[in-house]
Amino acid sequence: MDRSPGTTSSPRDRNSKRQSVTLQDIAAHAGVSRSTVSLVLRESPLVAEATRTQVQTSIKALGYVYNRGAAALRASRTFTLGVVVYDIANPFFGAMVAGIDSVLHRENYVSFLANSEDSPERQQRFLERMREHRVDALLLCPAEGTDPTLLTQLADWNMPCVQVLRHIGAPPFDYAGTDFELGVRQAVDHLVALGHRRIVFLGGEAEHSATRARHQGYHDAMHAQGLGDVLGIVRGPVTRRAGFESIQALMQETPRPTAVICHNDLMALGAMLGLQRLGLIPGEDCAIIGTDDIEEAALSLPPLTSVATHPFSIGEEAARLAMRRIANPGGAREQVILTPRLQVRHSCDPIPAPGEAPYRRYPHATLDA
Amino acid sequence: MDRSPGTTSSPRDRNSKRQSVTLQDIAAHAGVSRSTVSLVLRESPLVAEATRTQVQTSIKALGYVYNRGAAALRASRTFTLGVVVYDIANPFFGAMVAGIDSVLHRENYVSFLANSEDSPERQQRFLERMREHRVDALLLCPAEGTDPTLLTQLADWNMPCVQVLRHIGAPPFDYAGTDFELGVRQAVDHLVALGHRRIVFLGGEAEHSATRARHQGYHDAMHAQGLGDVLGIVRGPVTRRAGFESIQALMQETPRPTAVICHNDLMALGAMLGLQRLGLIPGEDCAIIGTDDIEEAALSLPPLTSVATHPFSIGEEAARLAMRRIANPGGAREQVILTPRLQVRHSCDPIPAPGEAPYRRYPHATLDA
DNA sequence: CCTCTTTTTTGGATCGATCCAAATCTATTA
DNA sequence: TAATAGATTTGGATCGATCCAAAAAAGAGG
């Protein structure tokens, strides 16, 4: 009030002398105290309306930039989240991360993303780094082979953790994922309704919740359909290449399976390719169903029938759960389980009429589902 | 020295009273000063060997966790990097991010990853968030349509920026990418050597450096080969679906192109699918070359010939450049341009002998290149 | 006009590290 | 042995915000 700093301290002056505009500078400019400015920034209802607008004007005028680091030090809240996935190159995770971001954005959060590549050691190093950076919470898709005591460790660290897609350790824990068991059941039921009996599951080799649930679902559904005698599970990596290779081995068997359900879409796409390599037609010589319903699934030949697991929604739910946990660290743990939906396309169409050339059928298929 | 705090201040005691172990605690435990501990942590050569080991013992004993936020406040260095990409679901970026991480890891950095989805507005919001978090530098793959003044803005913000893959604004600026022009030339030359003349380029519609360079390369290479009269560039989105659709339109034309070079691999894979949908055989009815050489390229039918752009290396180089810039903000701007390499597979094999059934040829192709 | 609430504002302490000039401790040399 | 140089160590100030108890201002009631 005694001076009009808008003119006395020119930007040039500040540039040369001091690095950045601080609360103090704004306070001086607006003729109030540091604390009041802080309250305005945090949108406290305590400040009078007139003061608020005055301060906001000064903030704009001086081009102030909030220093979250400084705030974090005092308030011990960083507005920062750690996200650990195991295969960032899988489009599923692209979509999931987008879902996470969409929620974090609203909450003014920002995320550290790390790719464990399914290595517990890599994962551990990332977690330690994130600990130093004092993330408010963690979204963790645990790497294959992660020791269940990791959860205890994180609890000791005081780092809230929401597991995503896979889970380790004993309940209760926070978790967001899909009902994989139900997903596989949907796939099996669909195939059986189409007349298939020899249905093989191309699954993962790792022992974690997500493979277990799928295998359990397969097992139960097959039994429920009275097909307990033709169970077949192949275990291996869950990559495109693995799908490509294992289906070719599978097709050498007699009797051949007539349908294959895959752990994820990448495998399923690889499997379709493997069939083609053998001169077989996916969907006719052997039905294929994938899991995830990534974008590419609609863009294969034939378009892939897939159990949609809604990665974007999973990301959103996981992030929301993390926000809830941050707001209420002691609250009851939650498990958010989304319901998958079978997206039917053309990779398990019924056998074509005898006269019809199989290959020619694809052009009639619609790709837009 | 006067007391043995390892026993006097038990962990339980600290848990209840104070939140976390600080430098002060370690100093007391080791019988030295705060400052000395700080020097040890930063691996300063100033501290005597005996002191160093003593302090390190105390650090372990007390389970100290470095608080980077606090350090950042004082030292105004956050050990944090912003990374903005425009399509996280593209496996190319998965590999690139992995390359970035591998460098950051060594340097004890951690990265905020943001996905602009090619929206300048989204990008801008992320940048503002990262500014509040005071990232030490930015790795930016500018979203399509980004205003060139963004560079000025970032300079005003005092935020070092390394552009990646695409660049906007006027030199000098820091940049890491590939010689796309050369890449396309390699593709054209390869096709011409195989006897192709009607070579079409399936390119992007956006006006940025990466599309311009590719188009320029195509233009120059075609002219150099004396094919200036059969130029053909199709512009559109650079997605799998776009490749799928535009090649089908292209195949209606007369005379038909005999070869297509694509902006990226996703397009090329889509294009191969499009050919199949028309009942045409990729590589025989029409040759296809992609760009990037993502993992999936080796796993298509036929395996895709592609201009390898080495995403992992680009990520590494970009991150290294950022580290150099952080260490020396005023230094001369650098442009790191990697050399692409044509990875020949089977999507542009020469026309098969008359008697040979085209489709049967694929099983003989090796997928391992 | 004065007292009593209620609303709004404030300054000093604090978060946990680094910076830096000065103090201390060790050798070395005259 | 004292002076000097070099190697270590140190404490106070600082980074830029929040917390919180207390002060000041505004409004209500008699």
PDB file of N, CA and C in Angstrom, chain A residues 180-181 183-185 187-188 191 198-204 210-219 222 230-236 238 246 250 257 259-264 267 289-291 307:
ATOM      1  N   PHE A 180     -11.594 -61.520 -14.927  1.00  0.00           N
ATOM      2  CA  PHE A 180     -11.049 -62.351 -16.005  1.00  0.00           C
ATOM      3  C   PHE A 180     -11.753 -63.706 -16.076  1.00  0.00           C
ATOM      4  N   GLU A 181     -12.128 -64.205 -14.918  1.00  0.00           N
ATOM      5  CA  GLU A 181     -12.784 -65.500 -14.864  1.00  0.00           C
ATOM      6  C   GLU A 181     -14.063 -65.459 -15.702  1.00  0.00           C
ATOM      7  N   GLY A 183     -14.769 -63.361 -17.987  1.00  0.00           N
ATOM      8  CA  GLY A 183     -14.417 -63.120 -19.384  1.00  0.00           C
ATOM      9  C   GLY A 183     -14.187 -64.429 -20.135  1.00  0.00           C
ATOM     10  N   VAL A 184     -13.393 -65.284 -19.537  1.00  0.00           N
ATOM     11  CA  VAL A 184     -13.109 -66.557 -20.199  1.00  0.00           C
ATOM     12  C   VAL A 184     -14.384 -67.377 -20.312  1.00  0.00           C
ATOM     13  N   ARG A 185     -15.204 -67.311 -19.271  1.00  0.00           N
ATOM     14  CA  ARG A 185     -16.463 -68.070 -19.322  1.00  0.00           C
ATOM     15  C   ARG A 185     -17.303 -67.607 -20.513  1.00  0.00           C
ATOM     16  N   ALA A 187     -16.287 -66.391 -23.238  1.00  0.00           N
ATOM     17  CA  ALA A 187     -15.666 -66.879 -24.467  1.00  0.00           C
ATOM     18  C   ALA A 187     -16.007 -68.353 -24.684  1.00  0.00           C
ATOM     19  N   VAL A 188     -15.855 -69.129 -23.630  1.00  0.00           N
ATOM     20  CA  VAL A 188     -16.138 -70.556 -23.747  1.00  0.00           C
ATOM     21  C   VAL A 188     -17.608 -70.775 -24.145  1.00  0.00           C
ATOM     22  N   LEU A 191     -18.262 -70.036 -27.762  1.00  0.00           N
ATOM     23  CA  LEU A 191     -17.726 -71.057 -28.662  1.00  0.00           C
ATOM     24  C   LEU A 191     -18.576 -72.323 -28.622  1.00  0.00           C
ATOM     25  N   ARG A 198     -13.592 -78.921 -28.761  1.00  0.00           N
ATOM     26  CA  ARG A 198     -12.165 -78.940 -28.444  1.00  0.00           C
ATOM     27  C   ARG A 198     -11.655 -77.511 -28.380  1.00  0.00           C
ATOM     28  N   ILE A 199     -11.763 -76.946 -27.214  1.00  0.00           N
ATOM     29  CA  ILE A 199     -11.388 -75.539 -27.028  1.00  0.00           C
ATOM     30  C   ILE A 199     -10.148 -75.483 -26.149  1.00  0.00           C
ATOM     31  N   VAL A 200      -9.092 -74.933 -26.694  1.00  0.00           N
ATOM     32  CA  VAL A 200      -7.838 -74.868 -25.947  1.00  0.00           C
ATOM     33  C   VAL A 200      -7.614 -73.451 -25.439  1.00  0.00           C
ATOM     34  N   PHE A 201      -7.000 -73.354 -24.281  1.00  0.00           N
ATOM     35  CA  PHE A 201      -6.657 -72.031 -23.762  1.00  0.00           C
ATOM     36  C   PHE A 201      -5.156 -71.787 -23.900  1.00  0.00           C
ATOM     37  N   LEU A 202      -4.816 -70.736 -24.605  1.00  0.00           N
ATOM     38  CA  LEU A 202      -3.411 -70.334 -24.727  1.00  0.00           C
ATOM     39  C   LEU A 202      -3.122 -69.324 -23.635  1.00  0.00           C
ATOM     40  N   GLY A 203      -2.483 -69.782 -22.570  1.00  0.00           N
ATOM     41  CA  GLY A 203      -2.352 -68.914 -21.403  1.00  0.00           C
ATOM     42  C   GLY A 203      -0.926 -68.519 -21.092  1.00  0.00           C
ATOM     43  N   GLY A 204      -0.789 -67.783 -19.993  1.00  0.00           N
ATOM     44  CA  GLY A 204       0.530 -67.327 -19.564  1.00  0.00           C
ATOM     45  C   GLY A 204       1.215 -68.378 -18.716  1.00  0.00           C
ATOM     46  N   ALA A 210      -3.777 -62.864 -12.456  1.00  0.00           N
ATOM     47  CA  ALA A 210      -4.452 -62.696 -13.728  1.00  0.00           C
ATOM     48  C   ALA A 210      -4.429 -63.977 -14.555  1.00  0.00           C
ATOM     49  N   THR A 211      -3.334 -64.738 -14.466  1.00  0.00           N
ATOM     50  CA  THR A 211      -3.347 -66.019 -15.177  1.00  0.00           C
ATOM     51  C   THR A 211      -4.207 -67.022 -14.425  1.00  0.00           C
ATOM     52  N   ARG A 212      -4.072 -67.025 -13.118  1.00  0.00           N
ATOM     53  CA  ARG A 212      -4.858 -67.971 -12.330  1.00  0.00           C
ATOM     54  C   ARG A 212      -6.351 -67.795 -12.595  1.00  0.00           C
ATOM     55  N   ALA A 213      -6.789 -66.560 -12.567  1.00  0.00           N
ATOM     56  CA  ALA A 213      -8.216 -66.304 -12.763  1.00  0.00           C
ATOM     57  C   ALA A 213      -8.668 -66.791 -14.137  1.00  0.00           C
ATOM     58  N   ARG A 214      -7.874 -66.536 -15.140  1.00  0.00           N
ATOM     59  CA  ARG A 214      -8.252 -66.976 -16.484  1.00  0.00           C
ATOM     60  C   ARG A 214      -8.320 -68.493 -16.543  1.00  0.00           C
ATOM     61  N   HIS A 215      -7.322 -69.146 -15.998  1.00  0.00           N
ATOM     62  CA  HIS A 215      -7.294 -70.591 -16.060  1.00  0.00           C
ATOM     63  C   HIS A 215      -8.453 -71.198 -15.274  1.00  0.00           C
ATOM     64  N   GLN A 216      -8.726 -70.593 -14.138  1.00  0.00           N
ATOM     65  CA  GLN A 216      -9.848 -71.054 -13.332  1.00  0.00           C
ATOM     66  C   GLN A 216     -11.144 -70.907 -14.126  1.00  0.00           C
ATOM     67  N   GLY A 217     -11.284 -69.756 -14.741  1.00  0.00           N
ATOM     68  CA  GLY A 217     -12.491 -69.496 -15.528  1.00  0.00           C
ATOM     69  C   GLY A 217     -12.637 -70.510 -16.644  1.00  0.00           C
ATOM     70  N   TYR A 218     -11.556 -70.788 -17.294  1.00  0.00           N
ATOM     71  CA  TYR A 218     -11.580 -71.772 -18.375  1.00  0.00           C
ATOM     72  C   TYR A 218     -12.007 -73.141 -17.835  1.00  0.00           C
ATOM     73  N   HIS A 219     -11.343 -73.517 -16.780  1.00  0.00           N
ATOM     74  CA  HIS A 219     -11.615 -74.816 -16.157  1.00  0.00           C
ATOM     75  C   HIS A 219     -13.089 -74.947 -15.770  1.00  0.00           C
ATOM     76  N   MET A 222     -15.555 -74.900 -18.826  1.00  0.00           N
ATOM     77  CA  MET A 222     -15.519 -76.134 -19.602  1.00  0.00           C
ATOM     78  C   MET A 222     -16.272 -77.244 -18.863  1.00  0.00           C
ATOM     79  N   VAL A 230     -12.046 -82.637 -22.264  1.00  0.00           N
ATOM     80  CA  VAL A 230     -11.219 -82.151 -23.377  1.00  0.00           C
ATOM     81  C   VAL A 230     -10.486 -80.864 -23.013  1.00  0.00           C
ATOM     82  N   LEU A 231     -10.163 -80.725 -21.750  1.00  0.00           N
ATOM     83  CA  LEU A 231      -9.441 -79.532 -21.315  1.00  0.00           C
ATOM     84  C   LEU A 231      -8.068 -79.471 -21.972  1.00  0.00           C
ATOM     85  N   GLY A 232      -7.654 -78.280 -22.316  1.00  0.00           N
ATOM     86  CA  GLY A 232      -6.307 -78.132 -22.857  1.00  0.00           C
ATOM     87  C   GLY A 232      -5.796 -76.728 -22.586  1.00  0.00           C
ATOM     88  N   ILE A 233      -4.752 -76.656 -21.790  1.00  0.00           N
ATOM     89  CA  ILE A 233      -4.157 -75.345 -21.509  1.00  0.00           C
ATOM     90  C   ILE A 233      -2.702 -75.377 -21.948  1.00  0.00           C
ATOM     91  N   VAL A 234      -2.316 -74.414 -22.748  1.00  0.00           N
ATOM     92  CA  VAL A 234      -0.914 -74.282 -23.140  1.00  0.00           C
ATOM     93  C   VAL A 234      -0.360 -73.075 -22.416  1.00  0.00           C
ATOM     94  N   ARG A 235       0.788 -73.237 -21.788  1.00  0.00           N
ATOM     95  CA  ARG A 235       1.352 -72.107 -21.056  1.00  0.00           C
ATOM     96  C   ARG A 235       2.623 -71.612 -21.719  1.00  0.00           C
ATOM     97  N   GLY A 236       2.773 -70.325 -21.762  1.00  0.00           N
ATOM     98  CA  GLY A 236       3.963 -69.751 -22.384  1.00  0.00           C
ATOM     99  C   GLY A 236       3.937 -68.249 -22.225  1.00  0.00           C
ATOM    100  N   VAL A 238       3.137 -64.374 -23.150  1.00  0.00           N
ATOM    101  CA  VAL A 238       1.858 -63.892 -23.672  1.00  0.00           C
ATOM    102  C   VAL A 238       2.089 -62.833 -24.738  1.00  0.00           C
ATOM    103  N   SER A 246       2.938 -71.008 -30.795  1.00  0.00           N
ATOM    104  CA  SER A 246       2.303 -72.152 -30.131  1.00  0.00           C
ATOM    105  C   SER A 246       1.089 -72.655 -30.891  1.00  0.00           C
ATOM    106  N   LEU A 250       0.244 -76.478 -31.938  1.00  0.00           N
ATOM    107  CA  LEU A 250      -1.074 -76.991 -31.577  1.00  0.00           C
ATOM    108  C   LEU A 250      -1.777 -77.637 -32.761  1.00  0.00           C
ATOM    109  N   PRO A 257      -7.566 -79.067 -32.085  1.00  0.00           N
ATOM    110  CA  PRO A 257      -8.585 -78.213 -31.460  1.00  0.00           C
ATOM    111  C   PRO A 257      -9.321 -77.427 -32.549  1.00  0.00           C
ATOM    112  N   ALA A 259     -10.993 -74.590 -31.638  1.00  0.00           N
ATOM    113  CA  ALA A 259     -11.065 -73.206 -31.178  1.00  0.00           C
ATOM    114  C   ALA A 259      -9.991 -72.944 -30.122  1.00  0.00           C
ATOM    115  N   VAL A 260      -9.522 -71.694 -30.096  1.00  0.00           N
ATOM    116  CA  VAL A 260      -8.485 -71.316 -29.146  1.00  0.00           C
ATOM    117  C   VAL A 260      -8.866 -69.990 -28.507  1.00  0.00           C
ATOM    118  N   ILE A 261      -8.734 -69.944 -27.194  1.00  0.00           N
ATOM    119  CA  ILE A 261      -8.948 -68.680 -26.479  1.00  0.00           C
ATOM    120  C   ILE A 261      -7.587 -68.202 -25.995  1.00  0.00           C
ATOM    121  N   CYS A 262      -7.288 -66.928 -26.204  1.00  0.00           N
ATOM    122  CA  CYS A 262      -5.950 -66.436 -25.871  1.00  0.00           C
ATOM    123  C   CYS A 262      -5.952 -65.501 -24.671  1.00  0.00           C
ATOM    124  N   HIS A 263      -4.847 -65.531 -23.957  1.00  0.00           N
ATOM    125  CA  HIS A 263      -4.644 -64.714 -22.770  1.00  0.00           C
ATOM    126  C   HIS A 263      -4.858 -63.229 -23.062  1.00  0.00           C
ATOM    127  N   ASN A 264      -4.369 -62.795 -24.225  1.00  0.00           N
ATOM    128  CA  ASN A 264      -4.612 -61.405 -24.602  1.00  0.00           C
ATOM    129  C   ASN A 264      -4.703 -61.276 -26.125  1.00  0.00           C
ATOM    130  N   MET A 267      -1.476 -62.095 -28.383  1.00  0.00           N
ATOM    131  CA  MET A 267      -1.342 -63.529 -28.633  1.00  0.00           C
ATOM    132  C   MET A 267      -2.310 -63.990 -29.697  1.00  0.00           C
ATOM    133  N   ILE A 289     -10.361 -66.518 -30.117  1.00  0.00           N
ATOM    134  CA  ILE A 289     -10.901 -65.411 -29.315  1.00  0.00           C
ATOM    135  C   ILE A 289      -9.761 -64.807 -28.499  1.00  0.00           C
ATOM    136  N   GLY A 290      -9.687 -63.510 -28.508  1.00  0.00           N
ATOM    137  CA  GLY A 290      -8.658 -62.830 -27.742  1.00  0.00           C
ATOM    138  C   GLY A 290      -9.218 -62.228 -26.460  1.00  0.00           C
ATOM    139  N   THR A 291      -8.354 -61.516 -25.746  1.00  0.00           N
ATOM    140  CA  THR A 291      -8.777 -60.831 -24.532  1.00  0.00           C
ATOM    141  C   THR A 291      -8.197 -59.426 -24.539  1.00  0.00           C
ATOM    142  N   VAL A 307     -12.667 -60.609 -25.779  1.00  0.00           N
ATOM    143  CA  VAL A 307     -13.290 -60.249 -24.508  1.00  0.00           C
ATOM    144  C   VAL A 307     -12.803 -58.856 -24.135  1.00  0.00           C
TER     145      VAL A 307
END
